[in-house]
Amino acid sequence: MIACALIAVLSCSKGDTAKEFEYSASTPEKVYSFDGDHYSYCPSIAVVDETTHMFFCGNPTSGEFVDNIYHCTVSPDGTVPVAPVSVLQPGLSWDSRHDCDPSIVRGKFRMGGVDYTYALFFLSNRKEYYYNEIGVAFSNDPGAREWVKYDKQIVPKPWSKDGDLYYSETGRCWGVGQPSAISLDKAGKVLLIYTCGDLSGTRAVYRELDISNMSSPVVGEPRNMIVNGLKDLNGAQDYACNCDFALSFENDKIVMVRPVSPYPSSYPDYIPLAQEVDYMNYSDFISGKGEWTRLIRIDRSLSGYPRNHNAGISRDGYGYITLWDTPTVYFTVSNAAPDVEASGSRHAEWSYDIYRTEIIRTDK
């Protein structure tokens, strides 16, 4: 789901070579959009054997706000040669309304006596409540038309009481979701970074999982992600949510794309104006020190759209990236008032399309 509004010099062991260059972005190109009262947003990219697989959120029924996870492949020229297919749908008691915010990772996983090569993490939401949780499903092919869900939430809501948790008379806590998964060992160990919204506020959280044997998965303790160096549009300290990540082990770098606050006051006020690509040393990330450094921002001056949101970094199947400071970024655009309004066929959601841009590096 989209919402993650706030409720409440780099140390470089291998040399910060990015500071020797200037960064810009290529002219964004449209990758995909549905026709009619449909939305396509929140792309997650995995390049496997030179094929670019894109997972994203969409609504199967025109005019209805119900998310499925769709899959398609993207050609080198940025086109989608075969229409996307819904590959994960709501259906269990704890994901009866939405399955969205996908993140795929390659590894070695076993569930129900079957070995699997791919895990697909996703946000789940149930009809009777507001909060979100995180589930996981498995397959042996990134292009599979069906994924087998683990029957429980892999990361449940962070409070124990049944139902929603209120932080004010009418305000309800968001729960957990928007996962981004990276393999730690090309087997069963996964770094899972996600958004958490509870009585402590909204923030990015990470934990280590061992899902090699789903009969007894090991879910580590959550840790708040460091946000030092992140700035909002006014230059003040920013927070982090709804992020995607890619890892370069050999360069000791982790790259992130995230929304930049503050959010606008006009409709749709729940969609950010800009996305930002940042990086830091992975060793600092894990130890909770150091700070993020900005590469670029994606805003109206680049995309031509007043809202830019729900982005993903092109990675390999394990969540790794080789050219860490020149990634390809997929992101979602949206129109804003007065071109859209919260009514019928004029909802902003129907203008959600997926675009992509490449970061360009030049000598200073």
Short mmCIF file of C-alpha atoms in Angstrom, two decimals:
data_model
loop_
_atom_site.label_atom_id
_atom_site.label_comp_id
_atom_site.label_asym_id
_atom_site.label_seq_id
_atom_site.Cartn_x
_atom_site.Cartn_y
_atom_site.Cartn_z
CA MET A 1 0.00 0.00 0.00
CA ILE A 2 1.07 3.57 -0.66
CA ALA A 3 0.69 5.45 2.59
CA CYS A 4 3.68 5.91 4.89
CA ALA A 5 3.14 9.43 6.17
CA LEU A 6 4.92 10.35 9.38
CA ILE A 7 3.01 9.88 12.65
CA ALA A 8 5.25 11.60 14.72
CA VAL A 9 30.96 13.52 5.05
CA LEU A 10 30.57 9.57 4.47
CA SER A 11 33.05 7.28 6.28
CA CYS A 12 34.30 5.09 3.47
CA SER A 13 36.49 2.05 3.99
CA LYS A 14 37.06 1.56 0.25
CA GLY A 15 37.03 5.18 -0.83
CA ASP A 16 33.99 7.21 -1.76
CA THR A 17 34.63 7.35 -5.49
CA ALA A 18 31.15 8.77 -6.10
CA LYS A 19 32.35 12.12 -4.81
CA GLU A 20 34.67 12.34 -7.82
CA PHE A 21 31.72 12.54 -10.23
CA GLU A 22 28.53 14.44 -10.95
CA TYR A 23 25.24 12.63 -11.38
CA SER A 24 22.17 13.21 -13.51
CA ALA A 25 19.39 11.04 -14.93
CA SER A 26 18.25 10.08 -18.39
CA THR A 27 14.91 11.29 -19.73
CA PRO A 28 12.34 8.96 -18.15
CA GLU A 29 10.52 6.56 -20.45
CA LYS A 30 7.15 4.93 -19.84
CA VAL A 31 7.39 1.21 -19.17
CA TYR A 32 3.79 0.25 -18.54
CA SER A 33 0.26 1.47 -17.82
CA PHE A 34 -3.14 -0.19 -17.80
CA ASP A 35 -6.08 1.34 -19.65
CA GLY A 36 -9.19 2.67 -17.94
CA ASP A 37 -9.76 2.82 -14.18
CA HIS A 38 -6.74 0.71 -13.32
CA TYR A 39 -3.46 1.49 -11.60
CA SER A 40 0.03 0.09 -12.02
CA TYR A 41 2.55 1.04 -9.37
CA CYS A 42 5.31 -0.09 -7.00
CA PRO A 43 7.64 -1.86 -9.49
CA SER A 44 10.15 -4.43 -8.21
CA ILE A 45 12.84 -5.52 -10.66
CA ALA A 46 14.94 -8.68 -10.89
CA VAL A 47 17.27 -9.29 -13.85
CA VAL A 48 17.74 -13.06 -14.19
CA ASP A 49 19.74 -14.60 -17.06
CA GLU A 50 19.59 -11.26 -18.92
CA THR A 51 15.78 -11.15 -18.67
CA THR A 52 14.26 -8.24 -16.78
CA HIS A 53 11.35 -9.40 -14.64
CA MET A 54 9.04 -6.71 -13.29
CA PHE A 55 6.59 -7.29 -10.47
CA PHE A 56 4.14 -4.54 -9.58
CA CYS A 57 0.78 -3.77 -7.95
CA GLY A 58 -2.40 -3.52 -9.98
CA ASN A 59 -6.16 -3.83 -9.59
CA PRO A 60 -7.80 -6.62 -11.61
CA THR A 61 -11.28 -5.07 -11.64
CA SER A 62 -11.77 -1.63 -13.15
CA GLY A 63 -12.64 0.99 -10.57
CA GLU A 64 -12.00 -1.24 -7.53
CA PHE A 65 -9.22 -0.58 -5.02
CA VAL A 66 -8.04 -4.16 -4.58
CA ASP A 67 -4.37 -4.98 -5.20
CA ASN A 68 -2.92 -8.04 -6.91
CA ILE A 69 0.73 -8.58 -7.73
CA TYR A 70 1.38 -8.67 -11.48
CA HIS A 71 4.39 -9.96 -13.41
CA CYS A 72 5.76 -9.17 -16.86
CA THR A 73 9.10 -8.97 -18.60
CA VAL A 74 10.63 -5.76 -19.88
CA SER A 75 12.55 -5.63 -23.15
CA PRO A 76 15.87 -3.76 -23.41
CA ASP A 77 14.05 -0.94 -25.19
CA GLY A 78 11.78 -0.49 -22.18
CA THR A 79 8.65 -2.02 -23.66
CA VAL A 80 6.53 -4.84 -22.24
CA PRO A 81 6.13 -7.42 -25.04
CA VAL A 82 3.50 -9.59 -23.32
CA ALA A 83 0.65 -8.28 -21.18
CA PRO A 84 1.23 -8.58 -17.42
CA VAL A 85 -0.43 -11.44 -15.54
CA SER A 86 -1.72 -11.46 -11.96
CA VAL A 87 0.47 -13.98 -10.12
CA LEU A 88 -0.48 -13.36 -6.47
CA GLN A 89 -3.95 -12.55 -5.19
CA PRO A 90 -5.62 -12.08 -1.78
CA GLY A 91 -7.12 -15.27 -0.40
CA LEU A 92 -6.08 -16.14 3.14
CA SER A 93 -7.61 -14.78 6.33
CA TRP A 94 -4.72 -12.37 6.89
CA ASP A 95 -4.46 -11.13 3.28
CA SER A 96 -8.14 -11.04 2.34
CA ARG A 97 -8.05 -7.55 0.75
CA HIS A 98 -4.64 -6.67 -0.68
CA ASP A 99 -1.46 -8.36 -1.89
CA CYS A 100 0.98 -5.70 -3.05
CA ASP A 101 4.46 -4.14 -2.68
CA PRO A 102 6.38 -7.15 -4.07
CA SER A 103 10.07 -7.92 -3.56
CA ILE A 104 11.64 -11.03 -5.10
CA VAL A 105 14.88 -12.69 -3.98
CA ARG A 106 16.74 -15.76 -5.16
CA GLY A 107 18.07 -18.43 -2.80
CA LYS A 108 17.49 -21.94 -1.51
CA PHE A 109 14.23 -22.41 0.36
CA ARG A 110 12.25 -25.46 1.44
CA MET A 111 8.56 -25.53 2.31
CA GLY A 112 6.15 -28.46 2.56
CA GLY A 113 8.80 -30.88 1.38
CA VAL A 114 9.45 -28.91 -1.83
CA ASP A 115 12.64 -27.01 -2.66
CA TYR A 116 12.22 -23.53 -4.14
CA THR A 117 14.58 -21.07 -5.81
CA TYR A 118 12.66 -17.80 -5.41
CA ALA A 119 10.89 -16.09 -2.54
CA LEU A 120 8.43 -13.26 -3.11
CA PHE A 121 7.81 -10.99 -0.13
CA PHE A 122 4.67 -8.87 -0.16
CA LEU A 123 2.46 -6.57 1.89
CA SER A 124 -0.79 -8.14 3.04
CA ASN A 125 -3.95 -6.47 4.25
CA ARG A 126 -7.22 -7.91 5.55
CA LYS A 127 -10.69 -6.61 4.78
CA GLU A 128 -11.85 -5.95 8.33
CA TYR A 129 -8.80 -3.99 9.54
CA TYR A 130 -6.57 -1.11 8.53
CA TYR A 131 -3.16 -2.52 9.48
CA ASN A 132 -0.71 -4.29 7.17
CA GLU A 133 1.58 -7.31 7.57
CA ILE A 134 4.24 -9.07 5.47
CA GLY A 135 3.85 -12.45 3.80
CA VAL A 136 6.09 -14.60 1.60
CA ALA A 137 5.43 -16.97 -1.30
CA PHE A 138 7.68 -19.31 -3.30
CA SER A 139 8.29 -20.63 -6.81
CA ASN A 140 11.05 -22.11 -8.94
CA ASP A 141 10.66 -19.63 -11.79
CA PRO A 142 10.58 -15.83 -11.57
CA GLY A 143 8.04 -15.93 -14.38
CA ALA A 144 5.75 -18.41 -12.61
CA ARG A 145 2.03 -17.80 -12.99
CA GLU A 146 1.35 -19.16 -9.50
CA TRP A 147 3.29 -18.73 -6.26
CA VAL A 148 2.83 -20.89 -3.17
CA LYS A 149 2.16 -18.82 -0.07
CA TYR A 150 3.50 -19.57 3.37
CA ASP A 151 0.33 -19.93 5.42
CA LYS A 152 1.33 -17.42 8.11
CA GLN A 153 2.62 -13.87 8.12
CA ILE A 154 6.43 -13.94 8.09
CA VAL A 155 6.42 -10.51 9.79
CA PRO A 156 3.15 -9.85 11.65
CA LYS A 157 1.92 -6.49 12.94
CA PRO A 158 4.15 -5.19 15.78
CA TRP A 159 1.47 -5.24 18.48
CA SER A 160 -0.10 -8.27 20.12
CA LYS A 161 -3.73 -7.15 20.63
CA ASP A 162 -6.31 -8.19 18.06
CA GLY A 163 -7.43 -5.60 15.56
CA ASP A 164 -6.22 -2.10 14.85
CA LEU A 165 -4.08 -0.01 17.17
CA TYR A 166 -5.00 3.68 17.50
CA TYR A 167 -2.40 6.43 18.00
CA SER A 168 -5.11 9.10 18.27
CA GLU A 169 -8.88 9.21 18.55
CA THR A 170 -9.28 8.41 14.87
CA GLY A 171 -5.74 7.61 13.69
CA ARG A 172 -4.79 3.97 13.25
CA CYS A 173 -1.27 2.54 13.15
CA TRP A 174 -0.12 1.37 9.74
CA GLY A 175 1.58 -1.90 10.76
CA VAL A 176 4.39 -3.37 8.63
CA GLY A 177 4.87 -3.67 4.88
CA GLN A 178 6.65 -2.38 1.78
CA PRO A 179 9.39 -5.06 2.03
CA SER A 180 12.70 -5.06 0.18
CA ALA A 181 14.64 -8.34 0.32
CA ILE A 182 18.34 -9.02 -0.30
CA SER A 183 20.10 -12.39 -0.10
CA LEU A 184 22.90 -12.58 2.44
CA ASP A 185 24.35 -15.94 1.39
CA LYS A 186 22.69 -16.94 -1.92
CA ALA A 187 20.87 -19.57 0.13
CA GLY A 188 18.32 -19.15 2.90
CA LYS A 189 19.49 -16.05 4.74
CA VAL A 190 17.78 -12.80 3.78
CA LEU A 191 18.11 -9.17 4.81
CA LEU A 192 14.55 -7.84 4.92
CA ILE A 193 14.07 -4.07 5.10
CA TYR A 194 10.54 -2.73 5.45
CA THR A 195 8.32 0.09 6.71
CA CYS A 196 6.95 -0.01 10.25
CA GLY A 197 4.23 2.30 11.57
CA ASP A 198 3.19 1.94 15.22
CA LEU A 199 3.07 4.01 18.41
CA SER A 200 6.79 4.77 17.98
CA GLY A 201 6.13 6.46 14.63
CA THR A 202 6.92 5.64 11.02
CA ARG A 203 10.37 4.34 10.11
CA ALA A 204 12.39 1.88 8.03
CA VAL A 205 13.28 -1.29 9.93
CA TYR A 206 15.47 -4.24 9.01
CA ARG A 207 15.97 -7.75 10.31
CA GLU A 208 17.76 -10.91 9.22
CA LEU A 209 15.73 -13.98 8.31
CA ASP A 210 16.69 -17.59 7.74
CA ILE A 211 13.94 -19.07 5.59
CA SER A 212 15.89 -22.04 4.30
CA ASN A 213 13.43 -24.33 6.12
CA MET A 214 9.94 -22.89 6.39
CA SER A 215 9.03 -25.57 8.92
CA SER A 216 11.06 -23.50 11.38
CA PRO A 217 11.87 -20.07 9.93
CA VAL A 218 14.18 -17.87 11.99
CA VAL A 219 13.16 -14.21 12.13
CA GLY A 220 15.72 -11.97 13.80
CA GLU A 221 14.99 -8.98 15.98
CA PRO A 222 14.07 -5.73 14.20
CA ARG A 223 16.49 -2.80 14.13
CA ASN A 224 15.70 0.75 13.10
CA MET A 225 17.54 1.80 9.95
CA ILE A 226 19.97 4.68 10.27
CA VAL A 227 18.70 7.91 8.67
CA ASN A 228 21.71 10.20 9.19
CA GLY A 229 22.31 12.34 6.10
CA LEU A 230 18.75 12.09 4.73
CA LYS A 231 17.30 15.53 4.04
CA ASP A 232 13.76 16.55 3.21
CA LEU A 233 12.77 19.06 0.54
CA ASN A 234 13.43 21.91 2.99
CA GLY A 235 16.87 20.66 4.01
CA ALA A 236 15.76 19.34 7.41
CA GLN A 237 16.34 15.82 8.75
CA ASP A 238 14.10 13.35 6.93
CA TYR A 239 12.78 9.93 7.88
CA ALA A 240 12.61 6.80 5.69
CA CYS A 241 9.77 4.57 4.55
CA ASN A 242 8.62 2.75 1.40
CA CYS A 243 12.21 2.21 0.23
CA ASP A 244 13.85 -0.25 -2.12
CA PHE A 245 17.48 -1.36 -1.83
CA ALA A 246 20.29 -2.96 -3.82
CA LEU A 247 23.60 -4.24 -2.47
CA SER A 248 27.14 -4.27 -3.83
CA PHE A 249 29.16 -6.55 -1.54
CA GLU A 250 32.40 -6.01 -3.48
CA ASN A 251 32.15 -2.23 -3.13
CA ASP A 252 30.73 -2.25 0.41
CA LYS A 253 27.78 -0.15 -0.79
CA ILE A 254 24.04 -0.28 -0.22
CA VAL A 255 21.86 1.87 -2.51
CA MET A 256 18.38 3.06 -1.62
CA VAL A 257 15.52 4.80 -3.43
CA ARG A 258 12.99 6.50 -1.13
CA PRO A 259 10.26 9.16 -1.01
CA VAL A 260 11.24 12.64 0.15
CA SER A 261 9.06 14.55 2.59
CA PRO A 262 7.19 16.74 3.27
CA TYR A 263 4.22 15.46 1.37
CA PRO A 264 2.10 18.03 -0.51
CA SER A 265 -1.05 19.59 0.94
CA SER A 266 -3.10 19.29 -2.27
CA TYR A 267 -4.77 16.15 -3.62
CA PRO A 268 -3.39 13.54 -3.65
CA ASP A 269 -1.72 14.55 -0.38
CA TYR A 270 -0.70 10.94 0.37
CA ILE A 271 1.65 10.77 -2.64
CA PRO A 272 5.15 12.35 -2.46
CA LEU A 273 6.52 14.94 -4.83
CA ALA A 274 9.90 13.29 -5.26
CA GLN A 275 11.99 10.16 -4.97
CA GLU A 276 15.66 10.17 -4.05
CA VAL A 277 18.53 7.74 -4.64
CA ASP A 278 21.00 7.57 -1.75
CA TYR A 279 23.93 5.34 -0.81
CA MET A 280 26.18 4.49 2.11
CA ASN A 281 28.73 1.87 3.12
CA TYR A 282 27.01 -1.44 3.79
CA SER A 283 29.33 -2.04 6.73
CA ASP A 284 28.13 1.25 8.24
CA PHE A 285 24.50 0.37 7.52
CA ILE A 286 24.77 -2.89 9.44
CA SER A 287 26.66 -1.31 12.35
CA GLY A 288 24.24 1.63 12.55
CA LYS A 289 26.75 4.40 11.93
CA GLY A 290 27.83 6.69 9.10
CA GLU A 291 25.38 8.57 6.93
CA TRP A 292 23.60 8.47 3.59
CA THR A 293 24.76 10.48 0.59
CA ARG A 294 22.41 11.61 -2.16
CA LEU A 295 23.00 10.71 -5.80
CA ILE A 296 19.90 12.24 -7.48
CA ARG A 297 16.30 13.24 -6.94
CA ILE A 298 13.46 12.30 -9.26
CA ASP A 299 10.85 15.05 -9.26
CA ARG A 300 8.61 16.97 -11.65
CA SER A 301 11.58 18.67 -13.29
CA LEU A 302 12.75 15.24 -14.47
CA SER A 303 9.56 13.22 -14.95
CA GLY A 304 7.13 15.97 -15.93
CA TYR A 305 4.63 14.69 -13.33
CA PRO A 306 3.61 16.40 -10.07
CA ARG A 307 3.83 13.17 -8.06
CA ASN A 308 6.65 10.60 -8.15
CA HIS A 309 6.37 7.59 -5.87
CA ASN A 310 6.76 3.88 -5.12
CA ALA A 311 10.10 3.25 -6.80
CA GLY A 312 12.35 0.21 -7.28
CA ILE A 313 15.98 -0.35 -8.24
CA SER A 314 16.93 -2.76 -11.01
CA ARG A 315 18.86 -5.60 -9.30
CA ASP A 316 19.84 -9.18 -10.01
CA GLY A 317 17.92 -12.09 -8.53
CA TYR A 318 19.80 -11.90 -5.24
CA GLY A 319 19.21 -8.18 -4.83
CA TYR A 320 22.78 -7.33 -5.88
CA ILE A 321 23.97 -4.57 -8.17
CA THR A 322 27.33 -4.25 -9.91
CA LEU A 323 27.32 -0.62 -11.10
CA TRP A 324 26.01 0.67 -7.80
CA ASP A 325 26.27 4.39 -8.53
CA THR A 326 24.60 4.24 -11.97
CA PRO A 327 21.49 2.12 -11.32
CA THR A 328 18.34 2.00 -13.38
CA VAL A 329 15.40 3.19 -11.30
CA TYR A 330 11.78 2.28 -11.98
CA PHE A 331 9.19 4.58 -10.39
CA THR A 332 5.51 5.50 -10.44
CA VAL A 333 4.02 8.80 -11.59
CA SER A 334 0.69 10.37 -10.76
CA ASN A 335 -1.33 13.39 -11.76
CA ALA A 336 -2.55 15.87 -9.15
CA ALA A 337 -5.37 18.35 -8.64
CA PRO A 338 -6.94 19.98 -10.56
CA ASP A 339 -6.39 17.29 -13.20
CA VAL A 340 -7.66 14.58 -10.81
CA GLU A 341 -9.96 14.43 -7.80
CA ALA A 342 -11.15 11.82 -5.28
CA SER A 343 -14.21 10.85 -7.29
CA GLY A 344 -15.20 8.12 -9.75
CA SER A 345 -13.03 7.97 -12.84
CA ARG A 346 -11.03 11.02 -11.74
CA HIS A 347 -9.19 9.34 -8.87
CA ALA A 348 -5.45 9.99 -8.92
CA GLU A 349 -4.85 6.24 -8.76
CA TRP A 350 -6.08 5.77 -12.31
CA SER A 351 -3.17 7.92 -13.49
CA TYR A 352 -0.50 5.70 -11.86
CA ASP A 353 1.95 4.61 -14.58
CA ILE A 354 5.40 3.03 -14.34
CA TYR A 355 8.44 4.83 -15.75
CA ARG A 356 12.17 4.24 -15.61
CA THR A 357 15.34 6.32 -15.73
CA GLU A 358 19.07 5.60 -15.68
CA ILE A 359 21.49 7.47 -13.46
CA ILE A 360 24.32 8.98 -15.50
CA ARG A 361 27.80 9.62 -14.10
CA THR A 362 30.13 12.27 -15.51
CA ASP A 363 33.50 13.60 -14.41
CA LYS A 364 33.45 16.78 -12.36
#
